[in-house]
Every structure is written in C-alpha cells, then in structure tokens.
mmCIF file of C-alpha atoms in Angstrom:
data_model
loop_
_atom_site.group_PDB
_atom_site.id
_atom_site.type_symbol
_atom_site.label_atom_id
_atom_site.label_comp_id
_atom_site.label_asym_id
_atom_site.label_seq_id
_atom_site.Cartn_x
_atom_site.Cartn_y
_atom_site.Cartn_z
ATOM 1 C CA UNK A 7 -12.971 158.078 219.196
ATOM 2 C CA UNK A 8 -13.834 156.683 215.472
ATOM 3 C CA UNK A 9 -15.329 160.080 213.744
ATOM 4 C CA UNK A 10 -18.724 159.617 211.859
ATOM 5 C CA UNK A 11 -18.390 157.967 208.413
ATOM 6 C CA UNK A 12 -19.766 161.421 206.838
ATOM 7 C CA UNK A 13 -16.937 163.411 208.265
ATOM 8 C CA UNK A 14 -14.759 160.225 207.410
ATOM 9 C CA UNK A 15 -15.782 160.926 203.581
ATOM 10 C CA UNK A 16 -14.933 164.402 204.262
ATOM 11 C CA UNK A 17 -11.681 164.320 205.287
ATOM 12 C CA UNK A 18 -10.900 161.537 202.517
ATOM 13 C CA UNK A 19 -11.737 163.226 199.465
ATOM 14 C CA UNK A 20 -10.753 166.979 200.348
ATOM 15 C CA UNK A 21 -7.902 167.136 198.386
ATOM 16 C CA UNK A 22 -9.725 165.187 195.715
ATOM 17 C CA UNK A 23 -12.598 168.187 195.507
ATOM 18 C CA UNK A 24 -9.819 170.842 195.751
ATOM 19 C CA UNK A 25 -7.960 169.498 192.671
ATOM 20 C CA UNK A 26 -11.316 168.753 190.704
ATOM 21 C CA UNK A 27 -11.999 172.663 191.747
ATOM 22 C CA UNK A 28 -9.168 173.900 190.422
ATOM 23 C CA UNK A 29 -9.501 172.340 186.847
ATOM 24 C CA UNK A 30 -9.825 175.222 184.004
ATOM 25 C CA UNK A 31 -13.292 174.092 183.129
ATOM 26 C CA UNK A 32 -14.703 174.211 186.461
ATOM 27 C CA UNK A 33 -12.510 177.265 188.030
ATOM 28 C CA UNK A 34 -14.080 179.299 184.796
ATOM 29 C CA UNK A 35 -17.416 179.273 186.198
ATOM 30 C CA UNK A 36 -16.548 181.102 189.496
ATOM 31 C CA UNK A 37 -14.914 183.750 187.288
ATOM 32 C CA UNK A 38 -16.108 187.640 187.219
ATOM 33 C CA UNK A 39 -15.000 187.386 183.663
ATOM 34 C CA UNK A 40 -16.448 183.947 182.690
ATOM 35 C CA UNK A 41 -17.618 184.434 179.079
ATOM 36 C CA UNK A 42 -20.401 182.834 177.046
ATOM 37 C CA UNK A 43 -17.837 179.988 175.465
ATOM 38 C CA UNK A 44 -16.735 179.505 178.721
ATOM 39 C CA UNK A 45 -19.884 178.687 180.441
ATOM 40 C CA UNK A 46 -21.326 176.253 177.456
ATOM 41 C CA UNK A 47 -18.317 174.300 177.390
ATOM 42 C CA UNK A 48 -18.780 173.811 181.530
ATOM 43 C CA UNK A 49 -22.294 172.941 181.103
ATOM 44 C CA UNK A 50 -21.332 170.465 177.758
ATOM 45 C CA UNK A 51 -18.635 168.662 180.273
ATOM 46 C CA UNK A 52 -21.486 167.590 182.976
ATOM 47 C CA UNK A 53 -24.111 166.641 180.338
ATOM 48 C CA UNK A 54 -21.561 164.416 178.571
ATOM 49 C CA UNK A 55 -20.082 162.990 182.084
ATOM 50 C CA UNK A 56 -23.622 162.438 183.136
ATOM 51 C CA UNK A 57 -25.729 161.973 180.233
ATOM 52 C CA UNK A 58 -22.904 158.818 179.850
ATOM 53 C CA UNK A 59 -23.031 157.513 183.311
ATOM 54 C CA UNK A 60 -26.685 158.026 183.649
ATOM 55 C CA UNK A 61 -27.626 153.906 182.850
ATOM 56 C CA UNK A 62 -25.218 152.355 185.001
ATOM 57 C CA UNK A 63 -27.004 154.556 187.843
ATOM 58 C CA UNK A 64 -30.616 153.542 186.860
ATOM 59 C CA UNK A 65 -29.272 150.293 186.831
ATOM 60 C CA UNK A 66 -27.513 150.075 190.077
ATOM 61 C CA UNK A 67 -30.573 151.371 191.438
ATOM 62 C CA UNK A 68 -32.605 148.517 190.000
ATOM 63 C CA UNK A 69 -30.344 146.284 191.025
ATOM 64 C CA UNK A 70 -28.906 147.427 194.212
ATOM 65 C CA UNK A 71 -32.552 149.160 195.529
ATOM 66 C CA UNK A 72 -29.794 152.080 197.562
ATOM 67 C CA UNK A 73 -31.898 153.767 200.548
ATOM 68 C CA UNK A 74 -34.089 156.722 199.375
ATOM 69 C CA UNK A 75 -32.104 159.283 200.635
ATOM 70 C CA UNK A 76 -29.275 158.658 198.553
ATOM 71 C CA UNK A 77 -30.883 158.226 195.380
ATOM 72 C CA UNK A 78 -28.760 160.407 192.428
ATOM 73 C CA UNK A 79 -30.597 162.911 190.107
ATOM 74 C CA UNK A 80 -27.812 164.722 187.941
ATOM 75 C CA UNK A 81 -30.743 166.706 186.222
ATOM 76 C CA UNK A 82 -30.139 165.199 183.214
ATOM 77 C CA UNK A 83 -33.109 166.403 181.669
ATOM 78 C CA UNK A 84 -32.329 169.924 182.781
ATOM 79 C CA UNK A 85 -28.989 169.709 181.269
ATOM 80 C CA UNK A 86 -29.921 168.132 177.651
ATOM 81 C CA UNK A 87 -32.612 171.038 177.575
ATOM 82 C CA UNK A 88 -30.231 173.697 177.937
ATOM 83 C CA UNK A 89 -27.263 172.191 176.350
ATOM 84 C CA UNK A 90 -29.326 171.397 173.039
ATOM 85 C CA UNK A 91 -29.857 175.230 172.880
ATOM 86 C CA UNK A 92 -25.922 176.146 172.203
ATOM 87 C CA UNK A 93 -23.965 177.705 169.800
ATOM 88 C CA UNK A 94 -21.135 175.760 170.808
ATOM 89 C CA UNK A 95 -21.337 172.066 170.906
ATOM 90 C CA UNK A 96 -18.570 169.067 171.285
ATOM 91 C CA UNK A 97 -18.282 165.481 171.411
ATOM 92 C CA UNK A 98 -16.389 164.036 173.736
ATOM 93 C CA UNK A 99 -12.959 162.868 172.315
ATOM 94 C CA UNK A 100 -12.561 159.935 175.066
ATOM 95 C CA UNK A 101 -14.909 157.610 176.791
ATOM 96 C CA UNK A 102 -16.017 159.034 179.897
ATOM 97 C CA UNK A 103 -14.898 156.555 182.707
ATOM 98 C CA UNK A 104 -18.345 154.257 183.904
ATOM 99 C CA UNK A 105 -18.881 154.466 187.254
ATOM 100 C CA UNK A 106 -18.029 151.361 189.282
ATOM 101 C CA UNK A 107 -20.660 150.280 191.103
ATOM 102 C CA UNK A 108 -21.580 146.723 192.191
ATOM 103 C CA UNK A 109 -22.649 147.129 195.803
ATOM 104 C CA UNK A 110 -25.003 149.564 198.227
ATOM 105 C CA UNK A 111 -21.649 150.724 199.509
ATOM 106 C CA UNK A 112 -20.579 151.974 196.406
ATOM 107 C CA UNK A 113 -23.939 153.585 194.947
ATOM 108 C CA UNK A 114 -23.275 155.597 198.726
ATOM 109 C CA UNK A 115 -19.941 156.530 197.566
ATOM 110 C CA UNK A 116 -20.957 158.166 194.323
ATOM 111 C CA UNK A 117 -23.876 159.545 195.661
ATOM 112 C CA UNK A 118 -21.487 161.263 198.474
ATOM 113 C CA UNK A 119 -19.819 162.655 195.626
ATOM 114 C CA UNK A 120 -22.556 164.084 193.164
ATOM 115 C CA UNK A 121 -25.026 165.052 195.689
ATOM 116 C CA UNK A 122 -22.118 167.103 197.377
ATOM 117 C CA UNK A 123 -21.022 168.723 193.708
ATOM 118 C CA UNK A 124 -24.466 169.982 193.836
ATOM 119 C CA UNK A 125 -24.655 172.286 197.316
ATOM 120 C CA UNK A 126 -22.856 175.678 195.419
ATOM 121 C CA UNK A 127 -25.785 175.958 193.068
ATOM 122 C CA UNK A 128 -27.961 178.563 194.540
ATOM 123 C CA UNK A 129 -24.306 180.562 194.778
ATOM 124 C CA UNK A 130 -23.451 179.716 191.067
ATOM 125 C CA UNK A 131 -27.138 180.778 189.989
ATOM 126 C CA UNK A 132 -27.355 184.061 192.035
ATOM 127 C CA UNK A 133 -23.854 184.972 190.782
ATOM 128 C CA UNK A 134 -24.520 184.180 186.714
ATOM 129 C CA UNK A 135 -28.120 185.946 187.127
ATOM 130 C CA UNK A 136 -26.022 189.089 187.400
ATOM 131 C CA UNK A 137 -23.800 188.568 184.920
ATOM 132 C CA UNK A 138 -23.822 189.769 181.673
ATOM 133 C CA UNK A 139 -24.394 186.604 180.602
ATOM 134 C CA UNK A 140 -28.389 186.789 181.791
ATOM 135 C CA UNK A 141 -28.962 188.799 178.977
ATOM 136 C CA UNK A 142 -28.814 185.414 176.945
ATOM 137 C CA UNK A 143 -29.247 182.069 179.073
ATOM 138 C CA UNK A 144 -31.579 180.951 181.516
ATOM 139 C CA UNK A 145 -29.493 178.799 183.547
ATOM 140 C CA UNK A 146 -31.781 175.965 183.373
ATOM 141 C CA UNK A 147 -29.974 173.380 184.970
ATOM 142 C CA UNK A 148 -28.647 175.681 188.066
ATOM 143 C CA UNK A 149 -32.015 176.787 188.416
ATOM 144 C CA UNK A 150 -33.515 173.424 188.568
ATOM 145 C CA UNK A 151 -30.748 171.916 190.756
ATOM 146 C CA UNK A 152 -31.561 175.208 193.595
ATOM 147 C CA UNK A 153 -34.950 174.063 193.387
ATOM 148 C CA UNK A 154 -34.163 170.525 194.409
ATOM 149 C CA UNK A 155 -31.136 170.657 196.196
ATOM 150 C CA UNK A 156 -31.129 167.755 198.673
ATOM 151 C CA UNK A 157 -30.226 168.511 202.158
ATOM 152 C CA UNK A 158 -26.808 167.295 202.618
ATOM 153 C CA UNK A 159 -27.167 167.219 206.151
ATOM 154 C CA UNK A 160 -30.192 165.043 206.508
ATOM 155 C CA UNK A 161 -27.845 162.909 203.954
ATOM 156 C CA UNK A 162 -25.072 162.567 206.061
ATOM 157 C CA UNK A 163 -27.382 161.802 209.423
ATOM 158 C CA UNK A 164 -28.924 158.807 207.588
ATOM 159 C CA UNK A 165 -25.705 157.810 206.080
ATOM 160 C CA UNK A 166 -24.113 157.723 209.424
ATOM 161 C CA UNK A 167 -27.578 155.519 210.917
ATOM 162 C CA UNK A 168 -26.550 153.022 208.294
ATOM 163 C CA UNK A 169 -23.403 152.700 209.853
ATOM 164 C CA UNK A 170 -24.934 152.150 213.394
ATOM 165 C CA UNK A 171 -27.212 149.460 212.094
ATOM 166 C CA UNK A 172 -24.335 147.372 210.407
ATOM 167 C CA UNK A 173 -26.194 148.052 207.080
ATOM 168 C CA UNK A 174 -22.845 149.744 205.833
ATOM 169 C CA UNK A 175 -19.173 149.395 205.094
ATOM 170 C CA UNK A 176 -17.688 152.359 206.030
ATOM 171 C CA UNK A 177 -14.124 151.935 203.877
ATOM 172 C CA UNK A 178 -16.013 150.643 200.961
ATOM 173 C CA UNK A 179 -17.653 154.035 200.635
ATOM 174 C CA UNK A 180 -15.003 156.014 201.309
ATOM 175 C CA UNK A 181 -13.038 154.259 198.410
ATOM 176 C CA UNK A 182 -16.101 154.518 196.123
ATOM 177 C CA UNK A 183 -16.655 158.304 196.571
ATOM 178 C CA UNK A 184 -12.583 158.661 196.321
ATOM 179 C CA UNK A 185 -13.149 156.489 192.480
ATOM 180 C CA UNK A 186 -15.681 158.886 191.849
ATOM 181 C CA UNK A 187 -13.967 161.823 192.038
ATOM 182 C CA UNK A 188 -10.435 160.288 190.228
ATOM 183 C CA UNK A 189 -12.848 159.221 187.262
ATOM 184 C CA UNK A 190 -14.240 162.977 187.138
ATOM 185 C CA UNK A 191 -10.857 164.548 187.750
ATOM 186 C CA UNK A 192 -9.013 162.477 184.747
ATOM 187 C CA UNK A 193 -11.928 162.711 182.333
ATOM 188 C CA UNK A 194 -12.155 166.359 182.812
ATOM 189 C CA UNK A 195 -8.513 167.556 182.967
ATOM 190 C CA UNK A 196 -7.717 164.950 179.717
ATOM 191 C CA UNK A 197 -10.838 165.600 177.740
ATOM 192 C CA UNK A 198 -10.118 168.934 178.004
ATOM 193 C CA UNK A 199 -6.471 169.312 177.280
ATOM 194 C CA UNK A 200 -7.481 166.909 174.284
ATOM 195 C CA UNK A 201 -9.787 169.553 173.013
ATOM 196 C CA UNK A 202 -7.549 172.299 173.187
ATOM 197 C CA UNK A 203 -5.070 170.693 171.293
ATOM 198 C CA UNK A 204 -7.791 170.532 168.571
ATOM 199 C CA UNK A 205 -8.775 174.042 168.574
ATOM 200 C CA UNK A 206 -4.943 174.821 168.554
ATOM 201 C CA UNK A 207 -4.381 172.609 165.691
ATOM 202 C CA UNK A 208 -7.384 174.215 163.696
ATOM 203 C CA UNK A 209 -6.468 177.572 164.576
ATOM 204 C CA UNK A 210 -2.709 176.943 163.123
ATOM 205 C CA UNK A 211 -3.922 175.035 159.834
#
C-alpha cells in the first residue's frame, strides 16, 4: 500500500534534517553551554538565508497562488528586529543558493521544509528563557515563531487531500523539499567554514 505523500516527505528527507542538525551552527543552539556569540551568529545565518530567499517566495506566491495552508512566513521581520540589535554582525561571504521554484509542487516542497524547521521553537524558547543568556536577549524571533507556529498536522492532512484530488505531484515535492534542504545544508556548512577561516586568519595576523 502507497504510504501518504506526508510520510513519503518524511522518510525522504530524514537523513537530510539529521545532517542539517548536526551542523556546528545549528547543534550550538541545543547546547547547555551555548554562549552569547554563539547564539547571534545562529540567528545571523537564518536572517541572511531568509532575508535572501524572501522575494523569490513572495513571488512564487504571486505567481504560483500555492493553497493557503502552505503559505511560508520565515518571520523575517522578527528576525531583522532582533538581528539589527547585535554586537556581532556578518555578511555573508557566498551567495545564499535561491530557492528553485517554478511550480505549486515545488512551493509544497519548500514549504514542507521551512514550516517543519519551525515545530522545535516553543522547546528552543523555553530552554534559552532559562539560560543565562535571558539576562540579555529577548528571543524575538523564537518567541514570535511559538506564537504562530502552524499546525504541521493540519499541513500534512491537506497536503495529502491534494494528492487525492490529482491537484499534486507527489515526486515533484519530494524532490523540491529534498533541494531545499541540500541548498540549506551547503550554504550553512560552507558559509560557515568560510568564516572561520577568516576569524582564524585575523586572529594569526
């Protein structure tokens, strides 16, 4: 029996999450030790992803009109609001990979993807509110994501209607949401590996 597209996706792009988990940047933030340079730089990474793919999502949306339920909102403007506030501030050294989207199919790929990266936020919020870290931030962008977390559930049911109707290609959104989380992976693990070598190279001279 053919499993529903939304544990299709699942099963696809598991080991894609798990190795986007385990990159420095993103591993930092579920640390007991995470420290203030730590969690800026994590919060810099998603506003620069975001911030940069941010138009060709508006756009697809304009374009594409993608059902309702799996409209994106990265909290951008949660995200420039705290980031703006920062001691520490970068530029990214490499373009941040567009997203590739030119059909419904794969708007419900990426949406899949950065609706999903969303779900730990009341976790990450709870756990940095009793860090020592409280003393100085106000996690604006966790706090605003917990407040509009999307249920991911009622997500996946209407994803998986689509598929019923014939309004959706289940292999095209299982290869968008696997793009998705490559681009995020390789921008990440090179951007920062590019920055260290920076720091390094400032530290030595």
């Amino acid at each position: 029996m053919l499993l529903p597209l939304s544990e299709q996706l699942k099963q696809a792009t598991s080991p894609y999450h798990r190795e986007l988990d385990k990159l420095p940047v993103l591993k930092n933030m579920m640390s007991t030790s995470l420290s203030a340079r730590q969690y800026e730089a994590a919060m810099l990474y998603f506003y620069q992803c975001f911030n940069a793919w941010q138009p060709t999502l508006d756009a697809a949306v304009q374009l594409l009109t993608p059902p309702a339920f799996s409209i994106i909102d990265n909290q951008i403007s949660a995200l420039s609001t705290e980031t703006a506030s920062f001691n520490y501030q970068f530029k990214s050294t490499i373009s941040v990979p567009k997203p590739i989207i030119t059909s419904v199919d794969e708007y419900l790929g990426y949406s899949y993807v950065l609706t999903g990266a969303q779900l730990g936020a009341r976790f990450i919020l709870k756990k940095l509110q009793k860090s020592a870290l409280a003393e100085h931030y106000g996690f604006n962008y966790y706090a605003n994501v917990s407040q509009n977390t999307i249920d991911i559930n009622h997500w996946k049911i209407n994803l998986d209607k689509l598929v019923k109707q014939g309004n959706c290609e289940p292999q095209a959104v299982i290869d968008a949401a696997i793009t998705c989380f490559t681009q995020l992976i390789t921008w990440f693990d090179q951007e920062a590996k590019i920055s260290s070598k920076k720091r390094l190279s400032l530290i030595q001279s």
